[in-house]
Amino acid sequence: MSQEPVQPESASDTKRQPASSTDRVYIFDTTLRDGEQCPGATMTFEEKLEVAEFLDDMGVDIIEAGFPIASEGDFAAVSEIARRVKRSVVCGLSRAGEADIDRAGEAVKHARRPRIHTFLSTSPVHRKYKLQKSAEQVLEMVQFQVTRARNWVEDVEWSAEDATRTEIDYLCRCVEIAIKAGATTINLPDTVGYATPEEYYQMFRRVMERVPGSEKAIFSVHCHNDLGMAVANSLAGVRAGCRQVECTINGIGERAGNAALEEVVMAIKTRSDVLPYHVAIDARQLNRASKLVSAATSFPVQYNKAIVGRNAFAHESGIHQDGMLKHTQTYEIMTPESVGVTKTSLVMGKHSGRNAFRVKLKELGYELGENAFEDAFNRFKALADRKKHVYDEDIEALVDEGIATQQDRMKVVALTVIAGTMGPQSATLTLDMGEGVHQTVQATGNGPVDATFNAIVKLVPHSATLALYQVHAVTEGTDAQAEVSVRLEDDAEAGGRAVTARAADPDTLVASAKAYLSALNKLFAKRGRLHAQASA
Ligand code: KIV
Ligand code: ZN
C-alpha cells in the first residue's frame, strides 16, 4: 500500500473529463434536498442559490435542488437554481403522483440539463403501512411515474425508497419496469441506514445481474448514516458497479445524516490504489463548501469530522508533532492544501486595510459583492479594534454571520447587561423591529443569558421553545469571539418546526442575543412561507 499524500490538483484536473467511461463516478449532491430536510437545517432562498452556485463551480455533477411540491419556497428555489446553474444537472424530487411529477417538471424545465428524480417505497413495511398498497399496485405506480416524468425530461432517475429492506426478487421487478419505462438512473437507497457494506454490495450485484436491460441505466447509491456506515456502504456500492453517489456536504441529512460528500471524494482520491475511480470535484473547495453549508444551515461541524473538521489536520501530541516535523507523511495521508485548508500567509490586525482584507477573503475562498464586502470590512475593523489578533477563523465567523443574517428583519441594536453575584441579573435591550423601528425593554432573569433572552421574549412574544443553547470560542484566548448556536422549536400545535441559528461576537451575551433573534427571524420566515402556501 503506497502512501503518497494527495497533492493540490492542477487547474486541468478540475475539467470534467472522465479518465474512462467505466471508472468515472458521478457526484450527486443532495444537500439542498435531503440535507435541508433535517430538523433545523432550513436555508433561505438566497442561501440555497449561493450553495447551488458553489456546488456547480466545485464540479458537482448533479445538484438535487429541492422537492418542488413541498412548498412555494422550494419550488421557487429549484426554478431559480435551474436557471442559474451553468454546468451541473439540476434535479427536482417528486413522489409518484401526477401533481408531484408535474411540479418537479415545471421547476426544472429551464435548466440547461434538467432531471426529475421520482421515488416510491418498495419494502413490505412501507408498502403496507406507509403507502397501503399491494405489491402489484406499487409496480403499476412505478410504470406510471417514470413514464410521466419522461414526458417532461429525458433524464429521469427512479429511486426505490427503503430498497435495502425490500425482497430482492420484487426489487428486481420494480427496477426492470422503471428501466423499461425510460429511467436512465436507478437509485437503490439505504433509507434507514440499516445495511452493511457487504449486504449493500450484494444487493447491487444481484439486481444488476438479474434485471434485463440493467446495463442501460446508471446505478446509484444513497446511504443514511444511522449506524455510521453511510460512506463505507456508498463505496461498497461503487465497487459493485454503481457510478453515481448521492451525498451531502458535512453529511447533513435526515436523522444521523447522509454520506458526506467530502469523505466519499477524498476516499476515492486518496485510496486510488484500492478505489480506482475518478470524480470531477475540485477538492480544494471542500473546506469552503463545508463552511458555507455550516453557515447557511447554522449546523456546526463536529471538531473531529473527517476532512473538514477543525481538528482534521491538527497534531497535538508531542510524538505526532515530532513525526510531522521530520516528515509530514508520518501522520498525514493527504495534505491540508488538497482540501483547501491553507496556511495563513497574511496576519490581520487593526492596521490592515481594504486591499489586505480583500486578499485575505480570497485566500479563505470568499467572493463577496461590493455591499457585502463593505459590510464585512466595517465589521472586521470594529473587531480588530477590540481584539489584538484577528485570526482566519475570526474572519470566517464574521463573514459567515453576515451571510446568515443578511435577510434578518429584526436586528439587535444595543444591549446592556448587569451581572454578578447580586441577582437578579438584568438586561436592557434595543431591537430594530424591521424598517428602522426601534423598541427598548428591560428584563431580569436567572443569570445574564436568561435576562437577555427574557428581554427578547418581551419584545417578540412567541411560543417556541429553546431546544439548544451552545457557546464556543472561535479561537483561543480570553478575547476570543464567542460563537453561539441557538435552536428553537415550535410546539406541535404551531407546526413542530425547528430552526437553528448562529452568531459570533467578542461579547458572549451580544452573540447570544443575535443568535436567538436570528433563530426567531428564521422561524417567522418559515412560518410565513408555510402560511402563504396554505392560503394559496
Ligand atoms: O433516503 C431515501 O430513500 C431518499 C429518497 C427520497 C431517495 O432520500
Ligand atoms: Zn435520503
mmCIF file of C-alpha atoms in Angstrom, residues 273-429:
data_model
loop_
_atom_site.group_PDB
_atom_site.id
_atom_site.type_symbol
_atom_site.label_atom_id
_atom_site.label_comp_id
_atom_site.label_asym_id
_atom_site.label_seq_id
_atom_site.Cartn_x
_atom_site.Cartn_y
_atom_site.Cartn_z
ATOM 1 C CA ASP A 273 -4.898 2.093 -5.226
ATOM 2 C CA VAL A 274 -7.980 0.219 -3.996
ATOM 3 C CA LEU A 275 -10.688 2.543 -5.316
ATOM 4 C CA PRO A 276 -9.660 3.076 -8.945
ATOM 5 C CA TYR A 277 -12.341 5.635 -9.847
ATOM 6 C CA HIS A 278 -12.440 9.276 -10.877
ATOM 7 C CA VAL A 279 -14.569 12.144 -9.675
ATOM 8 C CA ALA A 280 -14.677 15.640 -11.179
ATOM 9 C CA ILE A 281 -14.747 17.522 -7.892
ATOM 10 C CA ASP A 282 -12.196 20.264 -7.266
ATOM 11 C CA ALA A 283 -11.279 19.017 -3.798
ATOM 12 C CA ARG A 284 -9.564 22.287 -2.891
ATOM 13 C CA GLN A 285 -13.024 23.743 -2.469
ATOM 14 C CA LEU A 286 -14.214 21.167 0.051
ATOM 15 C CA ASN A 287 -13.238 23.123 3.131
ATOM 16 C CA ARG A 288 -15.007 26.231 1.893
ATOM 17 C CA ALA A 289 -18.081 24.219 0.886
ATOM 18 C CA SER A 290 -18.251 22.826 4.397
ATOM 19 C CA LYS A 291 -18.060 26.282 5.946
ATOM 20 C CA LEU A 292 -20.610 27.716 3.559
ATOM 21 C CA VAL A 293 -23.157 24.986 4.304
ATOM 22 C CA SER A 294 -22.465 25.164 8.017
ATOM 23 C CA ALA A 295 -23.063 28.927 7.980
ATOM 24 C CA ALA A 296 -26.187 28.680 5.843
ATOM 25 C CA THR A 297 -27.764 25.934 7.957
ATOM 26 C CA SER A 298 -26.238 27.067 11.282
ATOM 27 C CA PHE A 299 -25.231 23.458 11.826
ATOM 28 C CA PRO A 300 -21.802 23.350 13.444
ATOM 29 C CA VAL A 301 -19.236 20.935 12.023
ATOM 30 C CA GLN A 302 -18.036 18.398 14.573
ATOM 31 C CA TYR A 303 -14.409 19.216 15.524
ATOM 32 C CA ASN A 304 -13.095 15.773 14.649
ATOM 33 C CA LYS A 305 -15.171 15.439 11.464
ATOM 34 C CA ALA A 306 -13.123 13.703 8.761
ATOM 35 C CA ILE A 307 -11.688 16.034 6.077
ATOM 36 C CA VAL A 308 -13.370 19.293 7.160
ATOM 37 C CA GLY A 309 -13.401 19.277 10.979
ATOM 38 C CA ARG A 310 -11.174 21.892 12.594
ATOM 39 C CA ASN A 311 -9.000 19.126 14.077
ATOM 40 C CA ALA A 312 -8.769 17.083 10.863
ATOM 41 C CA PHE A 313 -5.212 18.265 10.247
ATOM 42 C CA ALA A 314 -4.216 19.285 13.783
ATOM 43 C CA HIS A 315 -1.402 17.424 15.503
ATOM 44 C CA GLU A 316 -1.419 17.876 19.241
ATOM 45 C CA SER A 317 0.615 15.118 20.864
ATOM 46 C CA GLY A 318 4.376 15.547 21.163
ATOM 47 C CA ILE A 319 5.094 12.285 19.352
ATOM 48 C CA HIS A 320 2.906 13.246 16.397
ATOM 49 C CA GLN A 321 4.295 16.778 16.229
ATOM 50 C CA ASP A 322 7.821 15.416 16.263
ATOM 51 C CA GLY A 323 6.976 12.985 13.465
ATOM 52 C CA MET A 324 5.325 15.737 11.397
ATOM 53 C CA LEU A 325 8.380 17.950 11.719
ATOM 54 C CA LYS A 326 10.575 15.130 10.432
ATOM 55 C CA HIS A 327 8.277 14.223 7.545
ATOM 56 C CA THR A 328 4.613 15.149 7.001
ATOM 57 C CA GLN A 329 3.808 11.696 5.637
ATOM 58 C CA THR A 330 4.390 10.233 9.083
ATOM 59 C CA TYR A 331 0.915 11.317 10.180
ATOM 60 C CA GLU A 332 -0.764 12.842 7.117
ATOM 61 C CA ILE A 333 -2.388 10.742 4.407
ATOM 62 C CA MET A 334 -3.459 13.804 2.429
ATOM 63 C CA THR A 335 -2.262 17.376 2.550
ATOM 64 C CA PRO A 336 -4.456 20.061 4.120
ATOM 65 C CA GLU A 337 -3.997 22.107 0.925
ATOM 66 C CA SER A 338 -5.577 19.327 -1.131
ATOM 67 C CA VAL A 339 -8.929 20.019 0.595
ATOM 68 C CA GLY A 340 -8.498 23.776 0.728
ATOM 69 C CA VAL A 341 -7.072 24.220 4.205
ATOM 70 C CA THR A 342 -4.378 26.825 3.657
ATOM 71 C CA LYS A 343 -1.727 28.097 5.996
ATOM 72 C CA THR A 344 -2.108 31.720 6.935
ATOM 73 C CA SER A 345 0.075 33.990 4.857
ATOM 74 C CA LEU A 346 -1.411 37.315 5.940
ATOM 75 C CA VAL A 347 -1.830 38.160 9.598
ATOM 76 C CA MET A 348 -4.640 40.638 10.023
ATOM 77 C CA GLY A 349 -4.973 43.364 12.603
ATOM 78 C CA LYS A 350 -6.304 46.850 13.112
ATOM 79 C CA HIS A 351 -3.792 48.333 10.679
ATOM 80 C CA SER A 352 -4.832 46.102 7.802
ATOM 81 C CA GLY A 353 -6.571 47.966 5.030
ATOM 82 C CA ARG A 354 -9.163 47.152 2.391
ATOM 83 C CA ASN A 355 -6.701 45.559 -0.015
ATOM 84 C CA ALA A 356 -5.234 43.195 2.540
ATOM 85 C CA PHE A 357 -8.754 42.295 3.660
ATOM 86 C CA ARG A 358 -9.769 41.589 0.061
ATOM 87 C CA VAL A 359 -6.730 39.334 -0.430
ATOM 88 C CA LYS A 360 -7.455 37.539 2.829
ATOM 89 C CA LEU A 361 -11.072 36.911 1.822
ATOM 90 C CA LYS A 362 -9.903 35.478 -1.485
ATOM 91 C CA GLU A 363 -7.412 33.262 0.331
ATOM 92 C CA LEU A 364 -10.254 31.985 2.504
ATOM 93 C CA GLY A 365 -12.387 31.313 -0.572
ATOM 94 C CA TYR A 366 -14.920 34.150 -0.288
ATOM 95 C CA GLU A 367 -16.099 36.236 -3.204
ATOM 96 C CA LEU A 368 -18.298 38.998 -1.879
ATOM 97 C CA GLY A 369 -20.232 41.640 -3.792
ATOM 98 C CA GLU A 370 -19.323 45.293 -3.085
ATOM 99 C CA ASN A 371 -22.004 45.857 -0.422
ATOM 100 C CA ALA A 372 -21.261 42.626 1.389
ATOM 101 C CA PHE A 373 -17.544 43.413 1.204
ATOM 102 C CA GLU A 374 -18.025 46.876 2.730
ATOM 103 C CA ASP A 375 -20.197 45.434 5.476
ATOM 104 C CA ALA A 376 -17.649 42.708 6.247
ATOM 105 C CA PHE A 377 -14.777 45.186 6.176
ATOM 106 C CA ASN A 378 -16.512 47.534 8.642
ATOM 107 C CA ARG A 379 -17.239 44.665 10.985
ATOM 108 C CA PHE A 380 -13.656 43.453 10.660
ATOM 109 C CA LYS A 381 -12.389 46.922 11.631
ATOM 110 C CA ALA A 382 -14.700 47.007 14.630
ATOM 111 C CA LEU A 383 -13.462 43.583 15.675
ATOM 112 C CA ALA A 384 -9.796 44.487 15.166
ATOM 113 C CA ASP A 385 -10.264 47.472 17.474
ATOM 114 C CA ARG A 386 -11.364 45.137 20.237
ATOM 115 C CA LYS A 387 -9.150 42.145 19.569
ATOM 116 C CA LYS A 388 -5.373 42.108 19.224
ATOM 117 C CA HIS A 389 -5.023 39.265 16.726
ATOM 118 C CA VAL A 390 -7.691 38.638 14.163
ATOM 119 C CA TYR A 391 -7.315 35.047 13.012
ATOM 120 C CA ASP A 392 -8.667 33.409 9.872
ATOM 121 C CA GLU A 393 -11.382 31.742 11.959
ATOM 122 C CA ASP A 394 -12.486 35.165 13.247
ATOM 123 C CA ILE A 395 -12.849 36.446 9.716
ATOM 124 C CA GLU A 396 -14.720 33.342 8.621
ATOM 125 C CA ALA A 397 -17.125 33.677 11.564
ATOM 126 C CA LEU A 398 -17.654 37.334 10.797
ATOM 127 C CA VAL A 399 -18.332 36.857 7.083
ATOM 128 C CA ASP A 400 -20.476 33.771 7.598
ATOM 129 C CA GLU A 401 -22.560 35.606 10.146
ATOM 130 C CA GLY A 402 -23.053 38.444 7.665
ATOM 131 C CA ILE A 403 -24.259 35.966 5.035
ATOM 132 C CA ALA A 404 -26.593 34.244 7.504
ATOM 133 C CA THR A 405 -28.175 37.430 8.860
ATOM 134 C CA GLN A 406 -28.463 39.377 5.596
ATOM 135 C CA GLN A 407 -32.173 38.679 5.306
ATOM 136 C CA ASP A 408 -32.987 39.056 9.004
ATOM 137 C CA ARG A 409 -35.817 41.521 9.578
ATOM 138 C CA MET A 410 -35.250 42.148 13.281
ATOM 139 C CA LYS A 411 -31.780 43.091 14.449
ATOM 140 C CA VAL A 412 -30.019 43.745 17.746
ATOM 141 C CA VAL A 413 -29.220 47.453 18.132
ATOM 142 C CA ALA A 414 -27.944 47.714 21.717
ATOM 143 C CA LEU A 415 -27.614 45.540 24.795
ATOM 144 C CA THR A 416 -26.541 46.386 28.334
ATOM 145 C CA VAL A 417 -26.433 43.655 30.936
ATOM 146 C CA ILE A 418 -25.889 43.891 34.662
ATOM 147 C CA ALA A 419 -24.472 40.653 36.005
ATOM 148 C CA GLY A 420 -22.580 39.490 39.082
ATOM 149 C CA THR A 421 -23.200 37.952 42.467
ATOM 150 C CA MET A 422 -26.055 40.299 43.362
ATOM 151 C CA GLY A 423 -29.023 38.949 41.401
ATOM 152 C CA PRO A 424 -31.378 39.142 39.750
ATOM 153 C CA GLN A 425 -29.354 39.958 36.648
ATOM 154 C CA SER A 426 -30.928 42.399 34.250
ATOM 155 C CA ALA A 427 -30.725 43.236 30.560
ATOM 156 C CA THR A 428 -31.724 46.379 28.685
ATOM 157 C CA LEU A 429 -32.208 45.592 25.038
#
